[in-house]
Coordinates of C-alpha atoms in Angstrom, one line a residue:
M1 CA -88.5 105.5 14.7
S2 CA -87.9 107.7 17.5
S3 CA -88.3 106.1 21.0
A4 CA -88.0 109.3 23.1
V5 CA -89.9 108.9 26.1
P6 CA -92.8 111.3 26.8
P7 CA -93.5 113.2 30.0
A8 CA -94.5 110.8 32.6
D9 CA -98.5 110.1 33.1
A10 CA -100.0 112.6 35.3
P11 CA -100.7 111.5 39.0
A12 CA -104.4 109.9 39.4
P13 CA -106.6 112.6 40.6
P14 CA -108.5 112.2 43.7
D15 CA -111.3 109.5 43.7
T16 CA -114.5 111.4 43.0
K17 CA -118.0 110.5 42.2
E18 CA -117.1 111.0 38.8
S19 CA -114.2 108.7 38.9
R20 CA -116.1 106.1 40.5
F21 CA -118.9 106.6 37.8
V22 CA -116.0 105.7 35.1
F23 CA -114.7 102.6 37.1
K24 CA -118.5 101.0 37.1
V25 CA -118.8 101.7 33.3
A26 CA -115.6 99.8 32.9
I27 CA -116.6 97.0 35.1
V28 CA -119.9 96.7 33.0
A29 CA -117.9 96.8 29.6
T30 CA -115.5 94.2 30.8
M31 CA -118.3 91.7 31.2
G32 CA -117.8 91.3 27.3
A33 CA -114.0 90.3 28.2
L34 CA -115.5 88.1 31.0
A35 CA -117.7 86.2 28.7
F36 CA -114.6 86.2 26.1
G37 CA -112.4 84.6 28.5
Y38 CA -115.2 81.8 29.8
D39 CA -116.0 80.8 26.0
T40 CA -112.6 80.5 25.1
G41 CA -111.3 78.5 28.3
V42 CA -114.5 76.6 28.9
I43 CA -114.3 74.2 25.8
S44 CA -110.8 72.3 27.1
G45 CA -113.5 70.8 30.0
A46 CA -116.3 70.2 27.7
L47 CA -114.6 68.3 24.9
P48 CA -114.1 65.0 26.6
F49 CA -117.8 64.8 27.2
M50 CA -118.8 66.1 24.0
S51 CA -116.8 63.4 22.6
A52 CA -118.7 60.8 24.2
P53 CA -121.3 58.8 21.9
P54 CA -124.9 60.5 21.6
S55 CA -126.2 57.4 23.0
Q56 CA -124.2 58.2 26.2
G57 CA -125.1 62.1 25.7
G58 CA -122.2 63.3 23.7
L59 CA -122.0 64.4 20.2
G60 CA -119.6 61.6 19.1
L61 CA -116.8 63.8 18.3
T62 CA -113.7 62.6 16.4
P63 CA -110.3 64.2 16.8
L64 CA -111.1 66.1 13.4
T65 CA -114.5 67.3 14.6
E66 CA -112.8 68.1 17.9
G67 CA -110.4 70.4 16.2
I68 CA -113.5 72.1 13.8
V69 CA -115.6 72.8 17.3
T70 CA -112.4 74.2 18.9
S71 CA -111.2 76.1 15.8
A72 CA -114.7 77.3 14.8
L73 CA -114.8 80.1 17.7
V74 CA -111.5 81.5 16.4
F75 CA -112.4 81.8 12.9
G76 CA -115.6 83.5 14.2
A77 CA -113.6 86.0 16.2
A78 CA -111.6 87.0 13.3
V79 CA -114.9 87.8 11.4
G80 CA -116.4 89.4 14.5
S81 CA -113.7 91.8 15.0
L82 CA -113.7 93.2 11.6
M83 CA -117.6 93.6 11.8
A84 CA -117.8 95.2 15.0
G85 CA -114.8 97.8 14.1
T86 CA -117.0 98.9 11.2
L87 CA -120.5 98.8 13.3
S88 CA -118.8 100.7 16.1
D89 CA -117.7 103.5 13.9
K90 CA -121.1 103.8 12.5
F91 CA -123.1 103.2 15.2
G92 CA -121.0 103.8 18.4
R93 CA -119.1 101.6 20.7
R94 CA -122.0 101.5 23.5
M95 CA -124.6 100.3 21.0
T96 CA -122.4 97.7 19.4
L97 CA -121.7 96.2 22.7
I98 CA -125.3 95.8 23.2
W99 CA -125.8 94.1 19.9
L100 CA -122.8 91.9 20.8
S101 CA -124.3 90.6 24.2
L102 CA -127.5 89.3 22.0
V103 CA -125.1 87.5 20.0
F104 CA -123.1 86.3 23.0
M105 CA -126.7 84.9 24.3
I106 CA -127.8 83.2 21.1
G107 CA -124.2 81.6 20.8
A108 CA -124.1 80.4 24.3
L109 CA -127.7 78.9 24.4
G110 CA -127.0 77.4 20.9
T111 CA -124.1 75.7 22.1
T112 CA -125.8 74.8 25.1
L113 CA -128.7 73.0 23.2
A114 CA -126.8 71.9 20.2
P115 CA -128.1 68.4 18.9
S116 CA -125.4 67.7 16.6
V117 CA -121.6 68.4 15.6
E118 CA -122.9 70.5 12.6
V119 CA -125.0 72.8 14.8
M120 CA -122.4 72.9 17.6
V121 CA -119.5 74.1 14.7
A122 CA -122.3 76.8 13.6
M123 CA -123.1 78.0 17.1
R124 CA -119.5 78.2 18.1
F125 CA -119.0 80.3 15.0
V126 CA -121.9 82.6 16.2
L127 CA -120.2 82.6 19.8
G128 CA -116.9 83.7 18.1
L129 CA -118.4 86.5 16.4
A130 CA -119.2 88.0 19.7
V131 CA -116.0 87.2 21.2
G132 CA -114.0 88.8 18.6
G133 CA -116.5 91.8 18.4
A134 CA -116.0 92.3 22.2
S135 CA -112.0 91.9 22.4
S136 CA -112.0 95.1 19.5
T137 CA -114.8 97.2 21.0
V138 CA -114.5 96.9 24.8
P139 CA -110.9 98.4 25.3
V140 CA -111.7 101.1 22.6
F141 CA -114.9 102.1 24.8
I142 CA -113.0 102.1 27.8
A143 CA -110.3 104.3 26.4
E144 CA -112.5 106.6 25.2
M145 CA -114.3 107.1 28.2
A146 CA -111.3 107.3 30.7
G147 CA -109.1 110.1 31.0
P148 CA -105.3 110.1 30.4
S149 CA -104.3 109.3 33.9
R150 CA -106.5 106.3 34.2
R151 CA -106.8 105.2 30.8
A152 CA -103.9 102.4 31.2
R153 CA -105.1 101.0 34.5
L154 CA -109.1 100.7 33.2
V155 CA -108.2 99.5 29.9
T156 CA -106.1 96.7 31.5
Q157 CA -109.0 95.5 33.4
N158 CA -110.1 93.8 29.9
E159 CA -107.0 91.7 30.4
L160 CA -108.0 91.0 33.9
M161 CA -111.3 90.1 33.1
I162 CA -110.4 88.1 30.2
V163 CA -108.0 85.7 32.2
T164 CA -110.5 85.7 34.8
G165 CA -112.9 84.3 32.9
Q166 CA -110.8 81.6 31.6
L167 CA -110.0 80.7 35.6
I168 CA -113.7 80.6 36.1
A169 CA -113.9 78.2 33.1
Y170 CA -111.1 75.8 34.6
V171 CA -112.5 75.9 38.2
L172 CA -116.2 75.2 37.2
N173 CA -114.9 72.5 34.6
A174 CA -113.4 70.6 37.5
V175 CA -116.2 71.2 40.0
L176 CA -119.0 70.2 37.6
A177 CA -116.9 67.1 36.3
H178 CA -116.3 66.0 39.8
Y179 CA -119.9 66.6 41.2
S180 CA -122.1 65.9 38.4
N181 CA -123.2 62.4 37.1
S182 CA -125.4 63.8 34.3
P183 CA -123.9 63.0 30.9
D184 CA -125.1 66.5 29.9
V185 CA -122.6 67.8 32.3
W186 CA -121.1 69.4 29.5
R187 CA -124.3 71.4 28.7
Y188 CA -124.3 73.0 32.0
M189 CA -120.6 74.1 31.2
L190 CA -121.5 75.9 28.1
A191 CA -125.0 77.4 29.3
I192 CA -122.8 79.3 32.2
A193 CA -121.4 81.5 29.5
A194 CA -124.8 83.1 29.0
V195 CA -124.5 84.8 32.5
P196 CA -121.8 87.5 31.7
A197 CA -123.7 88.1 28.3
L198 CA -126.5 89.1 30.2
L199 CA -124.8 91.3 32.6
L200 CA -123.3 92.9 29.8
G201 CA -126.6 93.7 27.9
V202 CA -128.6 94.9 30.7
G203 CA -125.6 96.9 32.3
M204 CA -124.7 98.9 29.0
M205 CA -128.4 100.1 29.1
F206 CA -127.4 102.4 32.2
V207 CA -124.0 103.9 30.6
P208 CA -123.6 106.7 28.3
P209 CA -122.1 106.5 24.7
S210 CA -118.5 107.4 24.1
P211 CA -118.0 111.0 24.2
R212 CA -115.0 110.7 21.5
W213 CA -117.3 108.8 19.0
L214 CA -120.3 111.4 19.8
A215 CA -117.5 114.1 18.8
S216 CA -116.3 112.0 15.8
K217 CA -120.1 112.4 14.6
N218 CA -120.1 116.0 15.4
R219 CA -122.6 115.8 18.3
M220 CA -120.6 118.0 20.5
D221 CA -123.1 119.2 22.9
E222 CA -123.7 115.4 23.6
A223 CA -120.2 114.9 24.0
R224 CA -120.0 117.7 26.4
A225 CA -122.9 116.1 28.4
V226 CA -121.2 112.8 28.9
L227 CA -117.8 114.4 29.8
Q228 CA -119.9 116.5 32.6
Q229 CA -120.6 113.0 33.8
I230 CA -117.4 111.3 33.9
R231 CA -115.0 114.2 34.5
S232 CA -114.4 115.8 37.8
S233 CA -113.4 119.3 36.6
D234 CA -114.6 121.8 34.4
K235 CA -111.1 122.7 32.8
Q236 CA -110.6 118.8 32.4
I237 CA -113.7 119.1 30.3
E238 CA -113.0 122.4 28.3
T239 CA -109.6 121.0 27.6
E240 CA -110.8 117.7 25.9
M241 CA -113.5 119.5 24.3
A242 CA -111.1 121.4 22.6
D243 CA -109.0 118.9 21.5
M244 CA -111.9 116.9 20.1
T245 CA -113.1 119.9 18.3
K246 CA -109.8 120.9 16.6
L247 CA -109.0 117.4 15.8
N248 CA -112.6 117.2 14.0
Q249 CA -111.5 120.3 12.2
I250 CA -108.1 118.8 10.7
E251 CA -109.5 115.1 10.1
H252 CA -109.5 114.0 6.6
E253 CA -113.0 113.9 5.1
Q254 CA -112.3 110.6 4.1
A255 CA -113.6 107.8 6.3
G256 CA -113.1 103.9 6.3
W257 CA -110.5 102.1 3.9
S258 CA -110.3 105.3 1.6
A259 CA -108.7 107.2 4.4
V260 CA -106.4 103.9 5.4
L261 CA -105.4 103.4 1.8
G262 CA -104.5 107.4 1.0
T263 CA -102.8 108.1 4.1
P264 CA -99.3 106.9 4.6
W265 CA -98.9 107.2 8.3
I266 CA -102.1 105.4 8.9
R267 CA -101.1 102.6 6.8
K268 CA -97.7 102.5 8.7
L269 CA -100.2 102.6 11.8
L270 CA -102.2 99.5 10.7
W271 CA -99.3 97.4 10.2
L272 CA -97.6 98.3 13.2
G273 CA -100.9 96.9 14.8
I274 CA -100.9 93.9 12.7
G275 CA -97.3 93.2 13.7
L276 CA -98.0 93.7 17.3
G277 CA -100.9 91.2 17.1
F278 CA -98.2 88.5 15.6
M279 CA -95.8 89.4 18.3
A280 CA -98.7 88.8 20.9
Q281 CA -99.9 85.5 19.5
F282 CA -96.5 84.0 18.2
T283 CA -95.3 84.3 21.9
G284 CA -96.8 80.7 21.7
V285 CA -99.1 81.8 24.6
N286 CA -102.2 79.6 23.3
A287 CA -99.9 76.8 22.5
F288 CA -99.4 76.5 26.1
M289 CA -103.0 77.2 27.2
Y290 CA -104.2 74.8 25.1
F291 CA -101.7 71.9 25.2
T292 CA -100.3 72.6 28.7
P293 CA -101.7 68.9 29.6
I294 CA -100.0 67.2 26.5
I295 CA -96.7 68.9 27.3
L296 CA -96.8 67.8 30.7
Q297 CA -97.9 64.2 29.9
S298 CA -95.1 63.9 27.6
T299 CA -92.7 64.3 30.7
G300 CA -94.5 61.5 32.5
L301 CA -96.7 63.3 34.6
G302 CA -100.2 61.6 35.2
T303 CA -103.3 62.8 33.4
N304 CA -105.1 64.3 36.5
A305 CA -101.8 65.8 37.8
A306 CA -101.6 67.4 34.1
L307 CA -105.2 68.7 34.2
T308 CA -104.7 70.3 37.6
A309 CA -101.6 72.1 36.2
T310 CA -104.2 73.8 33.7
I311 CA -105.8 75.5 36.8
G312 CA -102.2 76.6 37.7
N313 CA -102.1 78.2 34.5
G314 CA -105.3 80.3 35.5
V315 CA -104.0 81.2 38.6
V316 CA -100.8 82.6 37.4
A317 CA -102.5 84.4 34.7
V318 CA -104.8 86.4 36.9
I319 CA -102.2 86.9 39.6
A320 CA -99.7 88.2 36.7
T321 CA -102.4 90.6 35.1
F322 CA -103.0 92.2 38.8
I323 CA -99.2 93.0 38.7
G324 CA -99.3 94.0 35.3
I325 CA -101.7 96.8 35.8
W326 CA -100.0 98.1 38.6
L327 CA -96.9 98.2 36.5
I328 CA -98.5 99.8 33.6
G329 CA -99.0 103.1 35.4
K330 CA -95.4 103.2 36.4
H331 CA -93.5 102.2 33.3
G332 CA -93.4 103.0 29.6
R333 CA -95.3 100.5 26.7
R334 CA -92.2 99.7 25.1
S335 CA -89.9 98.8 28.1
M336 CA -93.0 96.6 29.5
L337 CA -93.3 94.9 26.1
M338 CA -89.4 94.4 25.6
S339 CA -88.8 93.1 29.4
G340 CA -91.6 90.5 28.7
L341 CA -90.5 89.2 25.6
T342 CA -87.0 88.8 26.9
G343 CA -88.4 86.6 29.7
V344 CA -90.4 84.6 27.0
V345 CA -87.6 84.0 25.0
V346 CA -85.5 82.8 28.2
M347 CA -88.3 80.5 29.3
Q348 CA -88.9 79.1 25.9
F349 CA -85.2 78.3 25.6
A350 CA -85.2 76.8 29.2
L351 CA -88.3 74.8 28.6
G352 CA -86.8 73.2 25.4
A353 CA -83.7 72.3 27.0
V354 CA -85.6 70.6 30.2
L355 CA -87.8 68.6 27.5
L356 CA -84.4 67.7 25.7
W357 CA -81.8 66.9 28.0
M358 CA -83.0 66.4 31.4
P359 CA -83.7 62.7 32.2
D360 CA -87.3 61.4 33.0
G361 CA -88.6 61.8 36.1
I362 CA -90.8 63.8 38.6
T363 CA -87.8 66.5 38.6
R364 CA -88.3 66.7 34.7
S365 CA -92.0 67.2 34.8
Y366 CA -91.8 70.0 37.5
A367 CA -89.0 71.9 35.8
A368 CA -91.1 71.8 32.6
L369 CA -94.2 73.2 34.8
A370 CA -92.2 75.9 36.3
C371 CA -91.0 77.2 33.1
I372 CA -94.5 77.3 31.6
L373 CA -95.6 79.0 34.8
C374 CA -92.6 81.4 34.4
F375 CA -93.6 82.0 30.8
L376 CA -97.2 82.5 31.6
L377 CA -96.1 85.3 34.4
C378 CA -94.1 87.3 31.8
M379 CA -96.9 86.9 29.3
Q380 CA -99.7 87.9 31.5
M381 CA -97.8 90.6 33.4
L382 CA -95.9 92.6 30.6
I383 CA -97.1 91.6 27.2
A384 CA -100.9 90.8 27.2
P385 CA -102.3 94.2 29.0
V386 CA -99.8 96.2 27.2
Y387 CA -101.2 94.8 23.9
W388 CA -104.6 95.4 24.6
L389 CA -104.0 98.8 25.7
L390 CA -102.2 99.6 22.7
M391 CA -104.9 98.3 20.5
S392 CA -107.2 101.0 22.3
E393 CA -105.1 104.0 22.1
L394 CA -102.9 103.7 18.8
F395 CA -105.5 104.3 16.0
P396 CA -107.1 107.9 15.0
M397 CA -110.5 108.8 16.2
H398 CA -112.4 108.8 12.9
L399 CA -111.0 105.2 12.2
R400 CA -110.4 103.7 15.4
G401 CA -113.3 101.1 15.0
V402 CA -112.1 99.9 11.9
L403 CA -108.5 99.8 12.5
T404 CA -108.6 98.1 15.8
G405 CA -111.2 95.6 14.4
T406 CA -108.5 94.8 11.6
A407 CA -105.8 94.6 13.9
V408 CA -107.6 92.4 16.2
A409 CA -109.0 90.2 13.6
C410 CA -105.3 89.6 12.2
Q411 CA -104.5 88.8 15.9
W412 CA -107.1 86.1 16.1
I413 CA -105.9 84.5 12.5
F414 CA -102.4 84.4 14.2
N415 CA -104.3 82.6 17.3
A416 CA -105.6 80.3 14.6
I417 CA -102.3 79.6 13.0
V418 CA -100.5 78.9 16.1
A419 CA -103.1 76.5 17.5
L420 CA -103.0 74.5 14.1
L421 CA -99.3 74.5 13.6
F422 CA -98.3 73.6 17.2
P423 CA -99.2 70.3 17.3
L424 CA -97.8 69.6 13.7
A425 CA -94.5 71.2 15.0
L426 CA -94.2 69.3 18.2
A427 CA -94.7 65.9 16.2
Q428 CA -92.2 67.0 13.9
F429 CA -89.3 68.7 15.7
G430 CA -90.3 67.7 19.2
S431 CA -89.0 69.6 22.1
A432 CA -86.8 71.8 19.6
T433 CA -90.3 73.5 18.7
F434 CA -89.7 75.8 21.7
F435 CA -86.5 76.7 20.2
L436 CA -88.2 77.9 17.2
F437 CA -90.5 79.9 19.1
A438 CA -88.0 81.7 21.1
A439 CA -86.2 82.6 17.6
I440 CA -89.6 83.9 16.5
N441 CA -89.7 86.0 19.7
V442 CA -86.2 87.7 19.3
G443 CA -87.5 88.9 16.0
S444 CA -90.6 90.2 17.9
L445 CA -88.3 91.9 20.2
I446 CA -86.2 93.6 17.5
F447 CA -89.5 94.7 16.0
V448 CA -90.9 96.4 19.0
A449 CA -87.1 97.9 19.8
L450 CA -87.2 99.4 16.4
R451 CA -90.6 100.3 15.3
L452 CA -93.0 100.7 18.5
P453 CA -92.9 104.5 19.8
E454 CA -93.9 105.0 23.4
T455 CA -97.2 106.1 23.8
R456 CA -97.8 106.4 27.5
G457 CA -98.3 110.0 29.0
R458 CA -100.5 111.5 26.2
S459 CA -104.3 112.0 25.9
L460 CA -105.8 110.2 22.7
E461 CA -106.1 113.3 20.7
G462 CA -102.2 114.4 21.9
L463 CA -101.1 110.9 21.1
E464 CA -102.7 110.8 17.6
K465 CA -100.9 114.0 16.6
F466 CA -97.5 112.8 18.1
L467 CA -98.0 109.3 15.7
E468 CA -98.9 111.3 12.6
K469 CA -95.7 113.3 13.3
E470 CA -93.8 110.2 13.9
L471 CA -94.7 108.1 11.1
T472 CA -95.2 110.6 8.5
P473 CA -92.6 110.3 5.6
R474 CA -90.1 113.1 6.0
A475 CA -89.2 114.8 3.0
K476 CA -85.1 114.5 2.0
A477 CA -83.1 117.8 2.2

């Protein structure tokens, strides 16, 4: 795989009414990411109260049903990613997000009012459909609205809103638990998820559809009208229209899975997307996000201190994402991923060494916490934003929804596998589990170095031509 670096990103054009409009569109769309983050983070605070007996306002969860309630969202997200990918190709990114806002509302209100474990599991699955759908649709919508010079920073706002949603969930969980004496406090925690869902649905009513989706349906006049709203120069509009028109003329007549299975370079691209999802989840990031209190308690840290550290995870993730948004406009995708994976490997080796060989005591606890926070810094600054950006730009226009949906669905399945296997591995191998994660991430580093082409500095149409050339098998001389 060629790793030649393309021309640097063009300097961002001056701030104009059109650029401000695109920024507002991105803010509206990322309400879906905010809901995504909140819904994945809130469960950590709600579970202890949901585990109380029904006579005390809970649902009487057992360890088994706690796991089922938690994982129902993840499995729903895998299904939602696949469904939303197909729907967004057929009906458009904007309309799919409007529908997803309704699913978010149903899931949020359903979990809030759930009278039993069975209903809670079903509603968490529904909520997962919306979370997964948003995770595959929002980055694509933003990428197709943004120009090449702004695509990286606007798309990575999606990751910023995810981690912001998680941080809001951690903080509100702590505040509500501290100040509310109601046995139904967990219902208030879950109900707040309806707010970003409502903002997403209402906001999307006032933004235009994706010009590239319109072009893929040969609605060129409508695509031009949208570009006139979101681009600041006639030259840029004509260039993008010419690219989209030319691409439509040379696109295969096939659509959906027939095009994927029948086109070697697209198959390779899909496998690359799935491999990147494996890379992102097998860093072990969600093992840390879900199980940090348990890891820290094993070092002798008290329960309250361990729970407070979870808020620290959220704070570091938000700060790191801000830095990542700044870096992504200046550095290539490959170099950021490789730097991040190197940091992740070092921190996992360090954490394993701290837990195995340092004596018990407060120094060991703080050393373990430092390793976890440095890991999250590398992950959220250098890996997560780049992953979501790549999911928005790697795939060809006429298949972007279905391929992004499939790749992101696999990412959610890898998420579930890590969440399921991590506590079992911790029980079986103890602190050596982190050495296993480090070894897996060495493999991911080699995968990125050998297989990922650099995508920085190209329009979506130009990138599609480049990837087709890079991934098409070359005839032997």
